[in-house]
Amino acid sequence: MTIQLSRRTALSAAMGALVVAVRGPDALAQGTAAQAAPISPLPPPGQLASYIAVHADGTATAFFGKIDGGQGLDVAVAQIVAEELDLPADRVKVVMGDTARTVNQGGASNASGVSQGAVPLRNAAAEARLLLLEMAAARLGVPPDALRVSDGTISVAAQPDRRVTYGELIGDRRLDAEVKWNGRYGNDLNVEGRARTKPIADYKVVGTAAPRRDIADKAFARHDYVTDIRLPGMLHARMIRPPVAGAKPTAVDESSVSAIPNARVVWKDGFLAVAAPREWDAIRAAEVLKVDWSATPPPFPEQAAIYDHIRNAPVTKRGVPMQQGDAAAAIAGAARVISAEYEWPFHSHSSMGPGCALADVRPEGVRVWTGSQKPHAVRDGVAKFLGVPPETVHTVWVTGPGSYGRNDAGDTPFDAVFLSRELGKPVRVQYMRHEGHGWDTKSPASVQRVRAGLDEQGRVTGIEFSSKAFSRTNIATSEADPRDSLASQSMGGGLNPQDTYLFPGDFVPTEPYAFPARTMAWETIPPLLDRASPLRTSHLRDPLGPELIFAAESFVDELAAATGADPVEFRLRHLREERDIAILRAITEKAGWQPRPAGPRNTTGEIARGRGVSLARRDGTVVGLVAEVEVNRGTGAIRIKRMVVGQDCGLIINPDGLRRCVENAVIYGTSRALHEEVTFDRNNVTSVDWNTYPILDITEAPEVVEVVLINRPDIRPTGAGEPAVRTAGAAIANAVFDATGARLRRGPFTAERVKAALAGA
């Protein structure tokens, strides 16, 4: 049966009260979604109970409107809440990303989980403690300041035998109290009560190494991922994508799948899918369905010409977020001018599993299970897509295969709800591997131009940096607008232009150097295809950071080499801020850095060895990296022998979790620097699996990664999940120059590019 639908039919439905599952993914039986049950209205942001619950058994629950993408954020939040409640961290449970149970805090984004997301939870926990103290004071007949709290037990300081537990005070009643809400949803949401939060000097839980909670269940296959969720009577669906990007079906032969039991086809404009009760049947139907496609001119240039395309493309927007002094005049009057260009390719999210979502659209309400890192945005986007009130949509976040930015997990909910509405059953959409690589959003390809002037003493007189690239957000960073989905675009919508310039400084490197004159500029160019495209761009972990810092820190190294200076000494000469200096000194001391000019010392032998350094900032966090490498002159292969990475992100909540997070970030950045590059021909993306889009494997990982953390209790946490990603490319490229004298100015640093650079050195 083929269903063809009008846009009006597809995007409108009359819906009433919501019927939902009240349990989060942590409470699901493996592989089975909870049955529908009525719920209360959405959590009001001005109520204390929307953030904290204290239970009769002496435990507590924190309701956190973000999600954990794999970095152990839930543990850090539990520690912060436990600290304010004077409870052990293991007695605080964290519920995340359920739109019926948590207030919209913006999901995961911008390394904001602790730096912003934990702030209202901390304030709410402090307020809850104050309320419990006041309840205990009334019961024990003493003023609150005569009481002490330890492990959830409140006692009279002068008479410790007079005590009462949290559980005895509260039972399972709600903490019915109002808190002052700042009126903002998302990352900036905050609440405050009467209570003052605990002084850092009194911390007992924050700053300790609390263990992660998910490892055992994941290791022993007890953990439910979004791909495991099932509903009775549901259908499995597969999407069908065009062989030429931008093409649409002109004819669909339904009889070609008639031999597959209960296979169904849904076709609306460019949206084409098959569904069946058995997943394997859906896969088979997608493979054998006969489709005629519209004749569409190839939308893409040859890949070999992509950087010339960027250089020559018209500019849609430009900005100069940083201009200090007259850099052009300073360079023109310099004794020596150094210039270079750096090129960076499209990158794929390449999550370990393709996107998946399960939707159940009924007249009484909508339920969606998703691995998106912004479940509240999914709720709002789905509501707009179906034309229903947001309060009739319940979205539950369930662990996915990893999501750092807007990946294909953001498209599957729209496919699933559309299919569920039209087929009248719950529908589970699972992308195939070729879609996960081929049709996820990409980080933009770019060209960076840098030039600087040096005086007679080798000091920088002025520097100019310009980045020209595809926009970083052809697709929004959240799913709140359905126009940013493949489903909407396939059904006739184009790209939804984004106001990506609210933070224009993000488009240039956040370098720490005190150059006397500096101009930092950026330009964006039109997309290659103005609708559903496998090369549409959106945020990938540390948006724009790897390419900008690769260029900026490689160029600083080029300036040091041009003056015959040691790369670290040259940087220190131009640093002024104590935090930057401290990180650079900490990592080089740990690495045993011996001052000398960069460049090869022994040009004979097959294996060349070198070291490189990079330094960067990101949203208040300071990071630095020393990389030690071996380069095989014959094969061009780079081997990372050792990395020493340092990070100062203010107050450390969980040093063990932070150390692993930083280590992960630098290894991920290494993968992007050494291997990752989206390939494409004139028609479509061709890097569609792990062979055509390789990532760093375990045999290529750095042999040693040492993490240096600087704790600054006087500075609020400033974000830990993304900053170290941006340090890898430049440190490795600088180490290759130190080993061989060859400069790498295009990523990734494949063996072929290394050999070409060696030939031209």
PDB file of C-alpha atoms in Angstrom, residues 316-317 406 471-485 489 494-503 507 522 524 527 536-539:
ATOM      1  CA  THR A 316      27.008  35.774   2.252  1.00  0.00           C
ATOM      2  CA  LYS A 317      28.076  37.273   5.588  1.00  0.00           C
ATOM      3  CA  ARG A 406      23.484  18.080  15.907  1.00  0.00           C
ATOM      4  CA  SER A 471      28.182  28.280   7.446  1.00  0.00           C
ATOM      5  CA  ARG A 472      28.454  26.198  10.573  1.00  0.00           C
ATOM      6  CA  THR A 473      24.648  25.989  10.821  1.00  0.00           C
ATOM      7  CA  ASN A 474      22.774  25.215   7.632  1.00  0.00           C
ATOM      8  CA  ILE A 475      20.866  23.172  10.218  1.00  0.00           C
ATOM      9  CA  ALA A 476      20.119  24.597  13.658  1.00  0.00           C
ATOM     10  CA  THR A 477      21.899  23.192  16.667  1.00  0.00           C
ATOM     11  CA  SER A 478      18.577  21.964  18.062  1.00  0.00           C
ATOM     12  CA  GLU A 479      15.469  20.303  16.701  1.00  0.00           C
ATOM     13  CA  ALA A 480      13.033  22.986  17.895  1.00  0.00           C
ATOM     14  CA  ASP A 481      12.173  24.019  14.320  1.00  0.00           C
ATOM     15  CA  PRO A 482      11.010  21.155  12.064  1.00  0.00           C
ATOM     16  CA  ARG A 483      12.304  23.019   9.023  1.00  0.00           C
ATOM     17  CA  ASP A 484      15.771  21.909  10.126  1.00  0.00           C
ATOM     18  CA  SER A 485      14.895  18.237   9.611  1.00  0.00           C
ATOM     19  CA  GLN A 489      13.138  19.505   3.680  1.00  0.00           C
ATOM     20  CA  GLY A 494      14.544  24.392   1.969  1.00  0.00           C
ATOM     21  CA  LEU A 495      17.359  25.105   4.345  1.00  0.00           C
ATOM     22  CA  ASN A 496      16.228  27.272   7.229  1.00  0.00           C
ATOM     23  CA  PRO A 497      18.666  30.213   7.421  1.00  0.00           C
ATOM     24  CA  GLN A 498      20.062  30.526  10.935  1.00  0.00           C
ATOM     25  CA  ASP A 499      21.161  33.576  12.833  1.00  0.00           C
ATOM     26  CA  THR A 500      24.548  32.037  13.548  1.00  0.00           C
ATOM     27  CA  TYR A 501      26.203  35.312  14.377  1.00  0.00           C
ATOM     28  CA  LEU A 502      24.991  35.943  17.902  1.00  0.00           C
ATOM     29  CA  PHE A 503      28.471  35.010  19.085  1.00  0.00           C
ATOM     30  CA  PHE A 507      34.230  32.256  14.157  1.00  0.00           C
ATOM     31  CA  TRP A 522      35.443  35.574   9.097  1.00  0.00           C
ATOM     32  CA  THR A 524      30.670  32.492   5.156  1.00  0.00           C
ATOM     33  CA  PRO A 527      25.662  26.017   0.832  1.00  0.00           C
ATOM     34  CA  ARG A 536      24.439  20.399   5.023  1.00  0.00           C
ATOM     35  CA  THR A 537      26.349  21.704   8.011  1.00  0.00           C
ATOM     36  CA  SER A 538      25.742  21.957  11.733  1.00  0.00           C
ATOM     37  CA  HIS A 539      27.598  21.779  15.023  1.00  0.00           C
TER      38      HIS A 539
END
